[in-house]
PDB file of C-alpha atoms in Angstrom:
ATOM      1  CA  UNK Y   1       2.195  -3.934  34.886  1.00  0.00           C
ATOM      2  CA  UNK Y   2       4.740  -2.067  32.538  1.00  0.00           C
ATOM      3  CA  UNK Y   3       3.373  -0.047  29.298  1.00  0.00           C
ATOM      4  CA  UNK Y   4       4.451  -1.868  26.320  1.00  0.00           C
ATOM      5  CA  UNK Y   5       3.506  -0.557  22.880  1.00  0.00           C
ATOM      6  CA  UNK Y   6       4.749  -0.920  19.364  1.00  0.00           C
ATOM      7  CA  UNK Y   7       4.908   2.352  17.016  1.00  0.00           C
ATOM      8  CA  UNK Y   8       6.251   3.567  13.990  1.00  0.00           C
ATOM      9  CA  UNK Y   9       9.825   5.756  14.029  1.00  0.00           C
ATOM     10  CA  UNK Y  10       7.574   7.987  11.840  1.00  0.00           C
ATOM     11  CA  UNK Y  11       4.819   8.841  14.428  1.00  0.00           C
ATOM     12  CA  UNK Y  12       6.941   9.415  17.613  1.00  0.00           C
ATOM     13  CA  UNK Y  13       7.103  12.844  18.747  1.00  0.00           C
ATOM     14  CA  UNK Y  14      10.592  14.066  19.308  1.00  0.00           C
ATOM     15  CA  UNK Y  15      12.112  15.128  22.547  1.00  0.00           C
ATOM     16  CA  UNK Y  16      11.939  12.766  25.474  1.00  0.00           C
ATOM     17  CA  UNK Y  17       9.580  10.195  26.455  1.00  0.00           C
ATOM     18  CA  UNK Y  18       8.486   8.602  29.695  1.00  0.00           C
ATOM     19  CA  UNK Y  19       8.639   5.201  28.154  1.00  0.00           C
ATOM     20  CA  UNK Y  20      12.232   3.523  26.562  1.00  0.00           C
ATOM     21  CA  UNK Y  21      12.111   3.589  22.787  1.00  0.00           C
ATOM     22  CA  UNK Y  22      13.966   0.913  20.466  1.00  0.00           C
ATOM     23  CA  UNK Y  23      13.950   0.669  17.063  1.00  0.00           C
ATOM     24  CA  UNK Y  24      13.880  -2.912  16.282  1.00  0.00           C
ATOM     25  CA  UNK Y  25      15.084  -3.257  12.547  1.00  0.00           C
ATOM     26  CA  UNK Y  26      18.003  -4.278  10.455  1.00  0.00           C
ATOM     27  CA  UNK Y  27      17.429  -1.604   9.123  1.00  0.00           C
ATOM     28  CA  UNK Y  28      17.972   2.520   9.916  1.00  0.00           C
ATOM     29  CA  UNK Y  29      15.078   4.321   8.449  1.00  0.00           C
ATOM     30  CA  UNK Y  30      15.369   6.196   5.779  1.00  0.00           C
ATOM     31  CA  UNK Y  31      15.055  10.030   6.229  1.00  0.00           C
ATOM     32  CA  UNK Y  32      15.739  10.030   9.716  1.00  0.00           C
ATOM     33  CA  UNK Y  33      18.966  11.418  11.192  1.00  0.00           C
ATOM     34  CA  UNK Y  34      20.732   9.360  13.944  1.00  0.00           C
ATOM     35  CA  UNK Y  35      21.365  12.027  16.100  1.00  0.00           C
ATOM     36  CA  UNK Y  36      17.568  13.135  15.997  1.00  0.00           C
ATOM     37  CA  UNK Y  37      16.076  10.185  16.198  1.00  0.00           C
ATOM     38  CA  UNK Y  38      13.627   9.614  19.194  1.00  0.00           C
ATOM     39  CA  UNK Y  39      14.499   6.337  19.930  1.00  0.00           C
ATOM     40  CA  UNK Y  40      16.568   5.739  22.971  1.00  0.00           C
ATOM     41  CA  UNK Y  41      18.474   2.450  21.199  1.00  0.00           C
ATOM     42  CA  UNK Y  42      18.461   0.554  18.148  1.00  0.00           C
ATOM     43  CA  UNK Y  43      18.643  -3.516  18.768  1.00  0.00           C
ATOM     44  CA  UNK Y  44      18.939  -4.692  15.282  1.00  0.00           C
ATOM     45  CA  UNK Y  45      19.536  -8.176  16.809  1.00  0.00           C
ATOM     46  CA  UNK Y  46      15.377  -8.741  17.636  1.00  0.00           C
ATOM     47  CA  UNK Y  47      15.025  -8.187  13.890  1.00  0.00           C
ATOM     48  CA  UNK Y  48      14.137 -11.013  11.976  1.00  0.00           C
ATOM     49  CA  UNK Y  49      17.674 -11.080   9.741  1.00  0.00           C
ATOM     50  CA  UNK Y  50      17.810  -9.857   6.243  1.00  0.00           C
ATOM     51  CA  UNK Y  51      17.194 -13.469   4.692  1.00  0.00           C
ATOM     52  CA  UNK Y  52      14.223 -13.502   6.364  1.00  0.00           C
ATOM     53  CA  UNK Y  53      12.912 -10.491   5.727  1.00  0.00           C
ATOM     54  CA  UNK Y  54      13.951 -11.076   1.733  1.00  0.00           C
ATOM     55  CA  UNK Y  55      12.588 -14.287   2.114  1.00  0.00           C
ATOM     56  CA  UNK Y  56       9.238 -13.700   3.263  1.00  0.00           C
ATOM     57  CA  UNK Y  57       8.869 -10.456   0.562  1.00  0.00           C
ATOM     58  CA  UNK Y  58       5.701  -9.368   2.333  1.00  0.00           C
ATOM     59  CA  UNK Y  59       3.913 -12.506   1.007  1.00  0.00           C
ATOM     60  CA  UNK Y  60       0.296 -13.205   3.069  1.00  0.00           C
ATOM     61  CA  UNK Y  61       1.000 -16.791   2.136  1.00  0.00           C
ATOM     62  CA  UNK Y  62       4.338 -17.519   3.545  1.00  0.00           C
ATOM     63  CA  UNK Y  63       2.998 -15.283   6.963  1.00  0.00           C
ATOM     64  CA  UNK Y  64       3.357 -18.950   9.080  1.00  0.00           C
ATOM     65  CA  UNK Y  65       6.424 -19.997   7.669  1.00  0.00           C
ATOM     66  CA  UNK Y  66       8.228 -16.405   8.455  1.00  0.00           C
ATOM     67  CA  UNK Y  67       6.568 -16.468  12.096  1.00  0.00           C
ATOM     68  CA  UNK Y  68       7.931 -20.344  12.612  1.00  0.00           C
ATOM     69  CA  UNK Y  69      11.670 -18.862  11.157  1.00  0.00           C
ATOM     70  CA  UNK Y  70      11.777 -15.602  13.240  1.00  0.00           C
ATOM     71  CA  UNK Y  71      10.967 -17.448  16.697  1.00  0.00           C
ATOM     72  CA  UNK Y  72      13.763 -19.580  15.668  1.00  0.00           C
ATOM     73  CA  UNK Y  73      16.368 -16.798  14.998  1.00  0.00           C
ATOM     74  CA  UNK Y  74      15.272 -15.503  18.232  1.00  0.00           C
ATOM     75  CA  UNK Y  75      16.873 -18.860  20.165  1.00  0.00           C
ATOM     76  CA  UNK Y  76      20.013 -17.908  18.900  1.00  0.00           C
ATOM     77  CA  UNK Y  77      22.537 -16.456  21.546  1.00  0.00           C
ATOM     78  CA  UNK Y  78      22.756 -13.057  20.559  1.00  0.00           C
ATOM     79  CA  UNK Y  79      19.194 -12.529  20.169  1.00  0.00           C
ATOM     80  CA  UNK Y  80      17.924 -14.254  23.406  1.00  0.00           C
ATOM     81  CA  UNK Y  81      20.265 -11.559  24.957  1.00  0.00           C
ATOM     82  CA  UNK Y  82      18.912  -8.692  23.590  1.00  0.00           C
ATOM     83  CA  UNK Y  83      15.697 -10.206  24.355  1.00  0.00           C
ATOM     84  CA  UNK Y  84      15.918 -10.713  27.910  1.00  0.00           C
ATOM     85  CA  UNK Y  85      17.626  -7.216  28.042  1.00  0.00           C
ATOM     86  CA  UNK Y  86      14.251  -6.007  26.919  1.00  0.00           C
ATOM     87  CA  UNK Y  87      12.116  -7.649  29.483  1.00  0.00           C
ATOM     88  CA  UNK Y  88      14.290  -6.099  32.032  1.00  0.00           C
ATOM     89  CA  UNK Y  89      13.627  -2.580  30.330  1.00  0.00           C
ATOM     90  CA  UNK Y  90       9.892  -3.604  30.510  1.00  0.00           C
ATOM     91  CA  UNK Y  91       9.419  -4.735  33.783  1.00  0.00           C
ATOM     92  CA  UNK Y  92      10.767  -1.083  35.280  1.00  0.00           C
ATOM     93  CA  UNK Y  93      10.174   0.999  32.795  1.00  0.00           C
ATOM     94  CA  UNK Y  94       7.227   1.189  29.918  1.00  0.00           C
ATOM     95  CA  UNK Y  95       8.538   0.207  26.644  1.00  0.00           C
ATOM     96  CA  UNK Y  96       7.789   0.957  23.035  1.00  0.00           C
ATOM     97  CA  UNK Y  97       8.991  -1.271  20.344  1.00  0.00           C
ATOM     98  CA  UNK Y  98      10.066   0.800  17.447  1.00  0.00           C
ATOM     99  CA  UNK Y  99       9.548  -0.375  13.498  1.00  0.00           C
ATOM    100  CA  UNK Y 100      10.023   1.522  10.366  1.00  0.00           C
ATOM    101  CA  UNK Y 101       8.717  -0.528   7.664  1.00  0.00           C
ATOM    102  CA  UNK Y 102       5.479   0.446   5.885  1.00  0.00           C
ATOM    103  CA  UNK Y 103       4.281  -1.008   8.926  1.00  0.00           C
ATOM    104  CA  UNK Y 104       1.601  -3.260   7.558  1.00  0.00           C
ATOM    105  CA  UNK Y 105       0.908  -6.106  10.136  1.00  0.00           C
ATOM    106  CA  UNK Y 106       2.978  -8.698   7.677  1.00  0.00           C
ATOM    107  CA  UNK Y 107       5.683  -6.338   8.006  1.00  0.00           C
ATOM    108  CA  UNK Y 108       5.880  -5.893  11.515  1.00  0.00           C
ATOM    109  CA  UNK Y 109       5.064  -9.257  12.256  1.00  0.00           C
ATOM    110  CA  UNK Y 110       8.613  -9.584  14.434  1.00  0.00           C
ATOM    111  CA  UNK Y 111       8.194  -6.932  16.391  1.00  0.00           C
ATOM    112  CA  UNK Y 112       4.678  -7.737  17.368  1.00  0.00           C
ATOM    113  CA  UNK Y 113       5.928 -11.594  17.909  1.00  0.00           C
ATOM    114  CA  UNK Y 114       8.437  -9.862  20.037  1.00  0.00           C
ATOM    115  CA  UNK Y 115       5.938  -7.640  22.009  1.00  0.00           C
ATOM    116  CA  UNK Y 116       4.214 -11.133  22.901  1.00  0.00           C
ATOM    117  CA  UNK Y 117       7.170 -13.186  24.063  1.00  0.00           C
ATOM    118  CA  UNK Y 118       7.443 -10.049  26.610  1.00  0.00           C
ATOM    119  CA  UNK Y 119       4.295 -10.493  27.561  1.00  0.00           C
ATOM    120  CA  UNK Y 120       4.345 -14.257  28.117  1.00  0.00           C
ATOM    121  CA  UNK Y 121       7.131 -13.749  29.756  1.00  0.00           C
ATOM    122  CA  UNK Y 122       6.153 -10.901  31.977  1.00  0.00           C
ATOM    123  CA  UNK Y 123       2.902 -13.179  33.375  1.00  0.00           C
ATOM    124  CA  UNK Y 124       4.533 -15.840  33.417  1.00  0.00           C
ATOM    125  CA  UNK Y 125       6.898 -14.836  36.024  1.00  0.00           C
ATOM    126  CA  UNK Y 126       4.005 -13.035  37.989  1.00  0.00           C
ATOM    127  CA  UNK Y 127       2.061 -16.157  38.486  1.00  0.00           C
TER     128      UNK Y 127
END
C-alpha cells in the first residue's frame, strides 16, 4: 500500500524526497521561495476556496459545517480532477500532502479530509 502522509511546508527537509510532495493551499507560504521550495507541485484546486477558509475563521463550532462545504467544493470539476490525479500519484508512488497554515487540526481539516477520500478510495478499489 502507498505511503501517504500530511506535513507542514515548514518541517520538510530540502533536497529530494522518495515520496511526491504537494502543497495543497490557496495559498503560497509565506517566507518560502518558489524555487526552493521542497514540494514537487502546488494543487491549489484541493484547497477548500478562500470563502471557505474566511468563512470558517478557525471557529471549533462551525468545524461540521466547513467539513460538509469542503466535500462539496471537492465535486466540482476542477477539483475531482486534481483529486483523482492524486490517487494516481498515490497508488505508485508515496505521497505527502503539503499544508502551511498554523497547522492546527481545524486548519488543516481539508487536507486531512483529502488524505481520507484517498484512502477510501485506495481500499475501495483493492477489495
Amino acid at each position: 500500500m502507498p505511503s501517504i502522509a500530511v506535513q507542514r511546508i515548514y518541517d520538510l527537509a530540502p533536497g529530494p524526497s522518495t515520496s511526491h510532495r504537494v502543497l495543497v493551499d490557496r495559498l503560497w507560504p509565506r517566507g518560502v521561495i518558489k524555487a526552493d521550495a521542497p514540494v514537487d507541485e502546488w494543487v491549489k484546486e484541493v484547497a477548500p476556496s478562500t470563502d471557505l477558509r474566511r468563512w470558517y475563521d478557525h471557529r471549533v463550532d462551525r468545524f461540521d459545517e466547513f467539513v460538509r462545504r469542503y466535500r462539496v467544493e471537492l465535486t466540482q470539476q476542477f477539483a475531482r480532477d486534481a483529486v483523482d490525479r492524486l490517487r494516481t500519484v498515490a497508488r505508485s508512488n508515496g505521497l505527502i500532502l503539503v499544508g502551511c497554515p498554523g497547522f492546527d487540526v481545524a486548519a488543516i481539516s481539508g487536507i486531512v479530509r483529502l488524505l481520507s477520500l484517498v484512502h477510501v478510495e485506495l481500499r475501495t478499489r483493492r477489495v
